[in-house]
PDB file of C-alpha atoms in Angstrom:
ATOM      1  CA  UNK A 191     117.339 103.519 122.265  1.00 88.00           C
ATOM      2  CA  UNK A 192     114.180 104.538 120.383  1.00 96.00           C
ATOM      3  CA  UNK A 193     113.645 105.251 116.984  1.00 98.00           C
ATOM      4  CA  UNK A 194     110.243 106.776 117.018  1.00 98.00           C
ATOM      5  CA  UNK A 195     107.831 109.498 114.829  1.00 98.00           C
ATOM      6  CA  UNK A 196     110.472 109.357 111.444  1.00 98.00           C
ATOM      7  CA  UNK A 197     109.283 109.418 108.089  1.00 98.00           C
ATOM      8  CA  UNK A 198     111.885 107.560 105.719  1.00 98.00           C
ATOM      9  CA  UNK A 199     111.464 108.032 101.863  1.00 98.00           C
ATOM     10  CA  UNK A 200     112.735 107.225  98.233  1.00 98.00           C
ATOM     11  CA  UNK A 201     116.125 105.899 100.037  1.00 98.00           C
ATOM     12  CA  UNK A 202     118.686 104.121  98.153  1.00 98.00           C
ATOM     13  CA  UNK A 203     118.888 101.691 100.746  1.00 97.00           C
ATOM     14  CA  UNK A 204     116.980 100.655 104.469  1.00 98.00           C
ATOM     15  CA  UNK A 205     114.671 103.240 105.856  1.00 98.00           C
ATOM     16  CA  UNK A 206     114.986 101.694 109.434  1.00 98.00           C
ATOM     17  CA  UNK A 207     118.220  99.534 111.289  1.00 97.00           C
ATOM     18  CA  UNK A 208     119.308  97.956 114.436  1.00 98.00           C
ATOM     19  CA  UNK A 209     122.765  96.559 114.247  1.00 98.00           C
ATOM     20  CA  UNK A 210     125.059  94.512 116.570  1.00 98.00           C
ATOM     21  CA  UNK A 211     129.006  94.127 115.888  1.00 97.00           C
ATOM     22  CA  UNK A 212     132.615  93.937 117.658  1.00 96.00           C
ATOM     23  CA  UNK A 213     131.373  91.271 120.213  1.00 97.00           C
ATOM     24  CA  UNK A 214     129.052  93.750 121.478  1.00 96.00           C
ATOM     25  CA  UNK A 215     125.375  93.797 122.643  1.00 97.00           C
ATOM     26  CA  UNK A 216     122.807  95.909 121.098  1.00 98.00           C
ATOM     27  CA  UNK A 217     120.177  96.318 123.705  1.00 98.00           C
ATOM     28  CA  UNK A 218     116.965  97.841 124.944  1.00 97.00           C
ATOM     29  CA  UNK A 219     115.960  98.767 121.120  1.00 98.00           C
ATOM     30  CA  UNK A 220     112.509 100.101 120.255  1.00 98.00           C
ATOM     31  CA  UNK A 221     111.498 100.824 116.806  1.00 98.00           C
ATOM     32  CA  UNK A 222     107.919 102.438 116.420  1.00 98.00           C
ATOM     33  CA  UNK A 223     105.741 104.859 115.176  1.00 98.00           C
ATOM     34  CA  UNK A 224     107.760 105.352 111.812  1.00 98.00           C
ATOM     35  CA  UNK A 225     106.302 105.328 107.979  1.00 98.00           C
ATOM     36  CA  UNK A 226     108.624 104.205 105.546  1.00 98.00           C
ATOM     37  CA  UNK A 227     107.925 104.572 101.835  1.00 98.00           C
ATOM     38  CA  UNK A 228     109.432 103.437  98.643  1.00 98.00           C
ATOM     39  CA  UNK A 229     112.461 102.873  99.713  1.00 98.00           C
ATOM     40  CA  UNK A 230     115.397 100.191  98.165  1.00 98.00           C
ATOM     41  CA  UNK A 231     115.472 102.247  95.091  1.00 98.00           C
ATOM     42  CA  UNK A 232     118.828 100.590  94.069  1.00 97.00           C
ATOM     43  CA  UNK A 233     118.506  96.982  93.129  1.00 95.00           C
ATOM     44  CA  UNK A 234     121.986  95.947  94.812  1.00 93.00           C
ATOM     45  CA  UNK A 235     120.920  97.070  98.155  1.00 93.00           C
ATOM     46  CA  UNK A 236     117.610  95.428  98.161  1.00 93.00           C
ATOM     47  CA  UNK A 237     118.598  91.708  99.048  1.00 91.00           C
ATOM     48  CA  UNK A 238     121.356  92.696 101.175  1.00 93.00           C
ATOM     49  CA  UNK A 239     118.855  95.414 103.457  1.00 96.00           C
ATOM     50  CA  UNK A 240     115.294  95.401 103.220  1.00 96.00           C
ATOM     51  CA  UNK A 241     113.713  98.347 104.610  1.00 98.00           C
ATOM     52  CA  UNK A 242     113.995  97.305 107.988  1.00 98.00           C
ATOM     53  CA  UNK A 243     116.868  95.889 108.564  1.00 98.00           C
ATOM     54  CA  UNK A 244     117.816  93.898 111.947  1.00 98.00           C
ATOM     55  CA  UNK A 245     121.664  92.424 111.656  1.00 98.00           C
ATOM     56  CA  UNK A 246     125.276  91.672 113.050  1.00 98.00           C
ATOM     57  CA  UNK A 247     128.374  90.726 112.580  1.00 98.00           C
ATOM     58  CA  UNK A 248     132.026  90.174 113.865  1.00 97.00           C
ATOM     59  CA  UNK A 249     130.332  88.416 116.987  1.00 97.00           C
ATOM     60  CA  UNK A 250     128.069  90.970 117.915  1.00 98.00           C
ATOM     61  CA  UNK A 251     124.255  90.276 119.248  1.00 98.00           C
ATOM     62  CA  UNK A 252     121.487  92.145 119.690  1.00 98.00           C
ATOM     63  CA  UNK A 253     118.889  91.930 122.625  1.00 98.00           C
ATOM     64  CA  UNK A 254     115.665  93.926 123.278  1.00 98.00           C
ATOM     65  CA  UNK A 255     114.613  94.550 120.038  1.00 98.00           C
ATOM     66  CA  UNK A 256     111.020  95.533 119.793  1.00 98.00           C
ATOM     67  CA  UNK A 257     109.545  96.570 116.250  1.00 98.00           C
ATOM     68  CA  UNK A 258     105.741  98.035 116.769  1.00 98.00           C
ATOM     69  CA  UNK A 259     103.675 100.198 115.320  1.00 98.00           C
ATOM     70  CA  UNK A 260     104.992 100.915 112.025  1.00 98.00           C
ATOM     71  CA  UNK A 261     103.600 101.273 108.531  1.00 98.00           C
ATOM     72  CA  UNK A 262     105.921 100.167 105.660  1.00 98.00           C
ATOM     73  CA  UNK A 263     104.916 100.690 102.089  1.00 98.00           C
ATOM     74  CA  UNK A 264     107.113  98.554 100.074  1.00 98.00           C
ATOM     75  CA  UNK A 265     108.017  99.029  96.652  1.00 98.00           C
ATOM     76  CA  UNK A 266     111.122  98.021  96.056  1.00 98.00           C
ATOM     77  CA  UNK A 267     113.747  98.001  92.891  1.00 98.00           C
ATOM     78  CA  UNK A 268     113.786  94.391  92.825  1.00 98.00           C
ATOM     79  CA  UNK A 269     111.451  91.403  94.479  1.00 98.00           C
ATOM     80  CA  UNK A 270     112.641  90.768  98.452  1.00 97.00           C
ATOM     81  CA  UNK A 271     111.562  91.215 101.522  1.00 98.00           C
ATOM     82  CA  UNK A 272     110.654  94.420 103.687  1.00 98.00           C
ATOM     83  CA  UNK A 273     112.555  93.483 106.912  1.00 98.00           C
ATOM     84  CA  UNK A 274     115.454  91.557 106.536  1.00 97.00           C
ATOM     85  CA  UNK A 275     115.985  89.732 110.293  1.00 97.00           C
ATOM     86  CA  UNK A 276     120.177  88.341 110.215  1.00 97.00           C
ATOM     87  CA  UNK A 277     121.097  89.196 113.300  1.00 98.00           C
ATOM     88  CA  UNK A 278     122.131  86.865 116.257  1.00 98.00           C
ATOM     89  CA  UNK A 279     119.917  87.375 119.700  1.00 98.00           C
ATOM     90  CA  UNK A 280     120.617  87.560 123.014  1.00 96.00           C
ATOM     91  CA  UNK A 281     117.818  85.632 125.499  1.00 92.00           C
ATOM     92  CA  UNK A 282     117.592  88.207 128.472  1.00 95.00           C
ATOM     93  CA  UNK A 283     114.922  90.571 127.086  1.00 97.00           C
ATOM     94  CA  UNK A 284     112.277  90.186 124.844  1.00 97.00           C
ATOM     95  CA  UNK A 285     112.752  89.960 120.758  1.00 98.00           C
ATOM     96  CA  UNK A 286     109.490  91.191 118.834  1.00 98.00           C
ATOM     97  CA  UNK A 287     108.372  92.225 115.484  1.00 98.00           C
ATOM     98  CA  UNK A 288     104.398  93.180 116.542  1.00 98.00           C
ATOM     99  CA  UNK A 289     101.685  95.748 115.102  1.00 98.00           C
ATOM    100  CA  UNK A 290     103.075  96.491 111.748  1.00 99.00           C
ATOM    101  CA  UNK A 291     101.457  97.449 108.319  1.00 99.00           C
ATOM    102  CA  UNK A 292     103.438  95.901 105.460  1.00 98.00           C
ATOM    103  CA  UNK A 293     101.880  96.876 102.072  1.00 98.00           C
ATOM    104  CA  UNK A 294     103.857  95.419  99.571  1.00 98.00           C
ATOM    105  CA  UNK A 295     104.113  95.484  96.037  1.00 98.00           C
ATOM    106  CA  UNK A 296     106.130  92.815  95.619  1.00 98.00           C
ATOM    107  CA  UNK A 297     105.775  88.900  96.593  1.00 98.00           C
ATOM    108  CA  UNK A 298     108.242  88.532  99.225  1.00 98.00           C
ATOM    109  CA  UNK A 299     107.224  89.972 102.196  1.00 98.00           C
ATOM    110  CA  UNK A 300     109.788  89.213 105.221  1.00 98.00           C
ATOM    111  CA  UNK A 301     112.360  87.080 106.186  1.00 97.00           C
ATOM    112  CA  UNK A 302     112.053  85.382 109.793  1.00 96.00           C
ATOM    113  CA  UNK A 303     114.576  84.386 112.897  1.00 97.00           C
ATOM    114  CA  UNK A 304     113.592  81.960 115.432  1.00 96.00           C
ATOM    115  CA  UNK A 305     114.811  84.146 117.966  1.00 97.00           C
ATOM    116  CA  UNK A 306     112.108  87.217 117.571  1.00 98.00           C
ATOM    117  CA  UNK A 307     108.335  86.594 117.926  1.00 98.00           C
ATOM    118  CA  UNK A 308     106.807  87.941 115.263  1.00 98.00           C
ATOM    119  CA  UNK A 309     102.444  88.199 115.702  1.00 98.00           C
ATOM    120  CA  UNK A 310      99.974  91.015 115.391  1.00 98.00           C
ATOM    121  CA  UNK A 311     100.762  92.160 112.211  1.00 98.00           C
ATOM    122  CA  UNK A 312      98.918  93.255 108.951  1.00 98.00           C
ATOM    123  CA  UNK A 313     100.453  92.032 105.338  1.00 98.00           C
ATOM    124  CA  UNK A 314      99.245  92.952 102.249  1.00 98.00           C
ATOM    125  CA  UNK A 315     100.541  91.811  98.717  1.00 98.00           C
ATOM    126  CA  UNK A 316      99.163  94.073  95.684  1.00 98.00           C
ATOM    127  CA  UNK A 317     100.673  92.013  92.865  1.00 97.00           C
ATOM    128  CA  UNK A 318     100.202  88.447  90.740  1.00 97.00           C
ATOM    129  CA  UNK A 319     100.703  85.430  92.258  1.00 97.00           C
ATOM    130  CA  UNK A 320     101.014  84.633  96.003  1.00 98.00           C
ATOM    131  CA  UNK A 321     103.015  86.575  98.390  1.00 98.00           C
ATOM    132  CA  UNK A 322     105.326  84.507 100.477  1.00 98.00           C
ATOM    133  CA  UNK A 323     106.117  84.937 103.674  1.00 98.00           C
ATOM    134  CA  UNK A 324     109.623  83.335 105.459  1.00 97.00           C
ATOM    135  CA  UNK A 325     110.388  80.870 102.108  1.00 96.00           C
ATOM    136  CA  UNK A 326     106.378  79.847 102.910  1.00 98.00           C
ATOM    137  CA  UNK A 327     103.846  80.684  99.807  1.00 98.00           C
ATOM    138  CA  UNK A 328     100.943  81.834 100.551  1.00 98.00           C
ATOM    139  CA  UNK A 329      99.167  83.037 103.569  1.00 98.00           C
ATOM    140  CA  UNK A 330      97.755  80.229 104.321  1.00 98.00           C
ATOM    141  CA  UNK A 331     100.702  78.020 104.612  1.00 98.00           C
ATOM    142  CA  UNK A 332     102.139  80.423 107.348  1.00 98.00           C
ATOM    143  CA  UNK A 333      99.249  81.985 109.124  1.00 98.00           C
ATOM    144  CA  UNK A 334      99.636  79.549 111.763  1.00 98.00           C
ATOM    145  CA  UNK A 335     103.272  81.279 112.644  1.00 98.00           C
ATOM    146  CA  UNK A 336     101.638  84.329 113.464  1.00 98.00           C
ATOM    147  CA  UNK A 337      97.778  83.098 115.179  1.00 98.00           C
ATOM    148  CA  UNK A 338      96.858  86.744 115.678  1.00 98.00           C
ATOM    149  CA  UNK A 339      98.544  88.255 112.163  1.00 98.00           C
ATOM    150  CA  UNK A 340      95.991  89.456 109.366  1.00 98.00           C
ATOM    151  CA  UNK A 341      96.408  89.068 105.792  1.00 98.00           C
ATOM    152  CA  UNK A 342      94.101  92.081 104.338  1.00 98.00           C
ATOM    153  CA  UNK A 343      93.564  95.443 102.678  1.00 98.00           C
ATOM    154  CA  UNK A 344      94.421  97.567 105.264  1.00 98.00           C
ATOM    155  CA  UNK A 345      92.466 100.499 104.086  1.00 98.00           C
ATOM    156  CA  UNK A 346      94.929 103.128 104.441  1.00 98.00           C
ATOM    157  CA  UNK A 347      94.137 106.828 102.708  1.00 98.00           C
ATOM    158  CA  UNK A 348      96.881 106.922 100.135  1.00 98.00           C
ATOM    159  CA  UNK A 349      98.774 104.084 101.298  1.00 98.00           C
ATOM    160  CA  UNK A 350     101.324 104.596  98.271  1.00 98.00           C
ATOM    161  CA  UNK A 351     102.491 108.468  99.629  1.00 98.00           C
ATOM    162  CA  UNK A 352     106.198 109.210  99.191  1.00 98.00           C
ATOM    163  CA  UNK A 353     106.524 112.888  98.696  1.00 98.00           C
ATOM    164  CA  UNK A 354     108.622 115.553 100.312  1.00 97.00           C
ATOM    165  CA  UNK A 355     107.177 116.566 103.323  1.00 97.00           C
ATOM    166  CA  UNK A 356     105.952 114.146 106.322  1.00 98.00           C
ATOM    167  CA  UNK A 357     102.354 112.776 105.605  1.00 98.00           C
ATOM    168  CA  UNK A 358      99.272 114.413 107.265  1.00 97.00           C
ATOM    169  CA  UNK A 359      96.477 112.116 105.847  1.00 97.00           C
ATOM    170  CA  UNK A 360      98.259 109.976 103.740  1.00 98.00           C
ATOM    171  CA  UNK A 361      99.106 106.399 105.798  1.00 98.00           C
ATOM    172  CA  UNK A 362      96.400 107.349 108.497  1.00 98.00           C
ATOM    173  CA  UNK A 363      93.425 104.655 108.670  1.00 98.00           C
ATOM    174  CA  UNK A 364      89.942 103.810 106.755  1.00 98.00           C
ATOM    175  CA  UNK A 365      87.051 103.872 109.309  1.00 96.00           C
ATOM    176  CA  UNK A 366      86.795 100.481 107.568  1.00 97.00           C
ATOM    177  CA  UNK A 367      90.257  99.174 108.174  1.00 98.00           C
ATOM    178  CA  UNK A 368      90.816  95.691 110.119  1.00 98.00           C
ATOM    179  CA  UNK A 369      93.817  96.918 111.871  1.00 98.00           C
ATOM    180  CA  UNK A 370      91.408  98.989 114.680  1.00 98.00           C
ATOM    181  CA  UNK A 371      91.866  97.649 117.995  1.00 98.00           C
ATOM    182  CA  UNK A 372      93.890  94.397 116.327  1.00 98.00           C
ATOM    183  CA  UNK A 373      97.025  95.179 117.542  1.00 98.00           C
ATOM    184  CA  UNK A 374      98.537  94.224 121.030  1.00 98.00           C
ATOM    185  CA  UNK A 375      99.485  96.385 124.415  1.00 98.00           C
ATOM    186  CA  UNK A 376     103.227  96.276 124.207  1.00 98.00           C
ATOM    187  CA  UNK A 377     103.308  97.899 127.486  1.00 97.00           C
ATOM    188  CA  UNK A 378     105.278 101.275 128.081  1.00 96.00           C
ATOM    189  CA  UNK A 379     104.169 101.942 123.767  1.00 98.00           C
ATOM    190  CA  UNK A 380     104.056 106.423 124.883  1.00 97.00           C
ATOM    191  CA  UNK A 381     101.792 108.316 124.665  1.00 97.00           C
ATOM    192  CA  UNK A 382     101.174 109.198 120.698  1.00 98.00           C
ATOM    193  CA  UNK A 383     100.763 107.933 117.270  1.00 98.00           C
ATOM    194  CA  UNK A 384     103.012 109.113 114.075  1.00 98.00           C
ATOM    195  CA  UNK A 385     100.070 111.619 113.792  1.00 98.00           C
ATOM    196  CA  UNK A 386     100.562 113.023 117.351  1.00 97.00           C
ATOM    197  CA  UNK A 387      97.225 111.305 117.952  1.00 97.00           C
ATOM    198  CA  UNK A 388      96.908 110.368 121.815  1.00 97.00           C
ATOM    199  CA  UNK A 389      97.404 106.194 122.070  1.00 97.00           C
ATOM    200  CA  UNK A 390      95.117 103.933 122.952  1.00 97.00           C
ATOM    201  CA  UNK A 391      91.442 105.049 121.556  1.00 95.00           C
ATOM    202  CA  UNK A 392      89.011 103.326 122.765  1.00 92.00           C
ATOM    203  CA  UNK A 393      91.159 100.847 125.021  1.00 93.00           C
ATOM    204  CA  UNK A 394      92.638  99.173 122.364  1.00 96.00           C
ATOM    205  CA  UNK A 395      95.641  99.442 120.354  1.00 98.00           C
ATOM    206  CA  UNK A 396      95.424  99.626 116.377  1.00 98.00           C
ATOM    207  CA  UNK A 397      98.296  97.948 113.581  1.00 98.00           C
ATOM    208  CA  UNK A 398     100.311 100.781 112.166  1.00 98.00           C
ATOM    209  CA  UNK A 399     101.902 103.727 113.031  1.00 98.00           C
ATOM    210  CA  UNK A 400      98.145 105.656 113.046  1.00 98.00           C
ATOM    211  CA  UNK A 401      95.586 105.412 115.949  1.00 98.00           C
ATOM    212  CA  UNK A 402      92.118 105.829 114.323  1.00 97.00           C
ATOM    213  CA  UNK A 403      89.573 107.901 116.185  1.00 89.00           C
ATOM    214  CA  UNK A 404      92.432 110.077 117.367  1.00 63.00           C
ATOM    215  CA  UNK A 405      93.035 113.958 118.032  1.00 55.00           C
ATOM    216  CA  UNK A 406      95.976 115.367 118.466  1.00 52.00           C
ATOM    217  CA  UNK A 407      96.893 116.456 121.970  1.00 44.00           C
ATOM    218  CA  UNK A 408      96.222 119.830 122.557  1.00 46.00           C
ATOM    219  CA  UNK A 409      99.030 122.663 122.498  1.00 44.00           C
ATOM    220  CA  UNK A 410     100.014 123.588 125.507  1.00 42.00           C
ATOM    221  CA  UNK A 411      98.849 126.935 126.440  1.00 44.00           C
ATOM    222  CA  UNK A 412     101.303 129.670 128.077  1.00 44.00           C
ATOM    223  CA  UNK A 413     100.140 130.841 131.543  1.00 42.00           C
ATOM    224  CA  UNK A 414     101.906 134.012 132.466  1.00 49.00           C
ATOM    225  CA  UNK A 415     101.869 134.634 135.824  1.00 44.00           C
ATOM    226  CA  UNK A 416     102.081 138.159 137.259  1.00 48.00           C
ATOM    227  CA  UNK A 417     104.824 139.689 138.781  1.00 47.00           C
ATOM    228  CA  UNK A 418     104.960 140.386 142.318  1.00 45.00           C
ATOM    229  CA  UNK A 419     103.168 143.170 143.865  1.00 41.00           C
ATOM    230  CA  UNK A 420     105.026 145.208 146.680  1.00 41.00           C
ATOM    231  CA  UNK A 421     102.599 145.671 149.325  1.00 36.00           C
ATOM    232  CA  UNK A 422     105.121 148.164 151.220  1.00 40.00           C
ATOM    233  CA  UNK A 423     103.909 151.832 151.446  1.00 37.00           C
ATOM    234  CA  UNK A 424     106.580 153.798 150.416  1.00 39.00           C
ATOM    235  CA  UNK A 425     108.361 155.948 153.309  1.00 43.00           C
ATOM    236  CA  UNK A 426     107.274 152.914 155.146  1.00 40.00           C
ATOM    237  CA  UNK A 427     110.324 150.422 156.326  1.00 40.00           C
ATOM    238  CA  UNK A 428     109.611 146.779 155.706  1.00 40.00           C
ATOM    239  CA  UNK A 429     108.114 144.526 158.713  1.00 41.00           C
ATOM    240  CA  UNK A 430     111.240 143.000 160.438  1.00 43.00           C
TER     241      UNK A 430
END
């Protein structure tokens, strides 16, 4: 199941879930390439949600999940985290929250499960005070959790976009930006950014759901082919 190249905005709610119930197995679910933008506009959702929201219930698990490549800009109604992790995990496949841009404007930032791996990420907090990560204030409290995780200014062009209409520049990468060939080979990760930009540049993967450097991958261009010639002379019968 992959939920890949969406743009969620201005939702009441979550802009992105995977969900387990019924005594049932959720598996094989990749999450990437999506920007979501100011979403939780209603406070009572917030807590309960996140923006990406990972969860089950009646006895249900999930297994598989893998969360890459995707830039969050979170701006919620009321102060909680961007991905809210609940869920139980199976052990058979692998559980990972890798290569994301949060840029928050709040202080909490995510909530953790000791079943997923989270690592290669990029946080940013644009308030007062310290951002706090898992129950853990400050970044340097909890860097250790995730050794190859950045806390930074990711130096996005217009980081804070949530019109109408999917972004074209907005979200996309600073020629500056530490997220440029910081972000781990997931393996299997296709072929294209949010952008449509072709994935990896330069042999490395970037954080976030853009691939600096990129170009889109050309159209593909229409070859007609002509028809048939009949090579017969007329009054002539066919070779047998």
């Amino acid at each position: 199941n992959n939920v890949q190249y969406n743009y969620g905005h201005d939702a009441l709610g979550y802009c992105i879930s995977v969900f387990g119930a019924s005594s049932s197995t959720t598996t094989n679910s990749v999450v990437r390439y999506n920007i979501c933008a100011n979403n939780a506009r209603d406070a009572a959702y917030v807590n309960r949600q996140g923006d990406i929201f990972l969860d089950t219930w009646q006895g249900g698990r999930l297994d598989g999940v893998q969360v890459y490549n995707n830039t969050v800009y979170w701006n919620p109604a009321a102060n909680y985290p961007a991905v809210k992790n609940t869920a139980a995990y199976g052990s058979t496949m692998p559980n990972f929250f890798k290569n994301n841009i949060i840029y928050s404007t709040v202080s909490q930032i995510i909530t953790c499960n000791g079943s997923v791996t989270y690592d290669y990420n990029l946080y940013w907090y644009t308030g007062a005070g310290s951002p706090v990560f898992c129950g853990t204030t400050g970044w340097g409290g909890y860097a250790s959790k995730e050794p190859h995780s950045l806390y930074a200014n990711p130096q996005l062009n217009d980081p804070t976009y949530h019109g109408v209409g999917m972004p074209t520049t907005s979200d996309t990468l600073q020629s500056g930006s530490p997220t440029i060939k910081a972000g781990e080979d997931e393996g299997n990760m296709g072929s294209k950014d949010f952008f449509g930009n072709a994935i990896p540049q330069g042999g490395a993967y970037d954080i976030g759901a853009n691939e600096f450097g990129g170009a889109p991958p050309p159209t593909p261009t229409r070859t007609n082919t002509p028809a048939p010639t009949d090579t017969n002379t007329p009054g002539t019968p066919p070779p047998p």
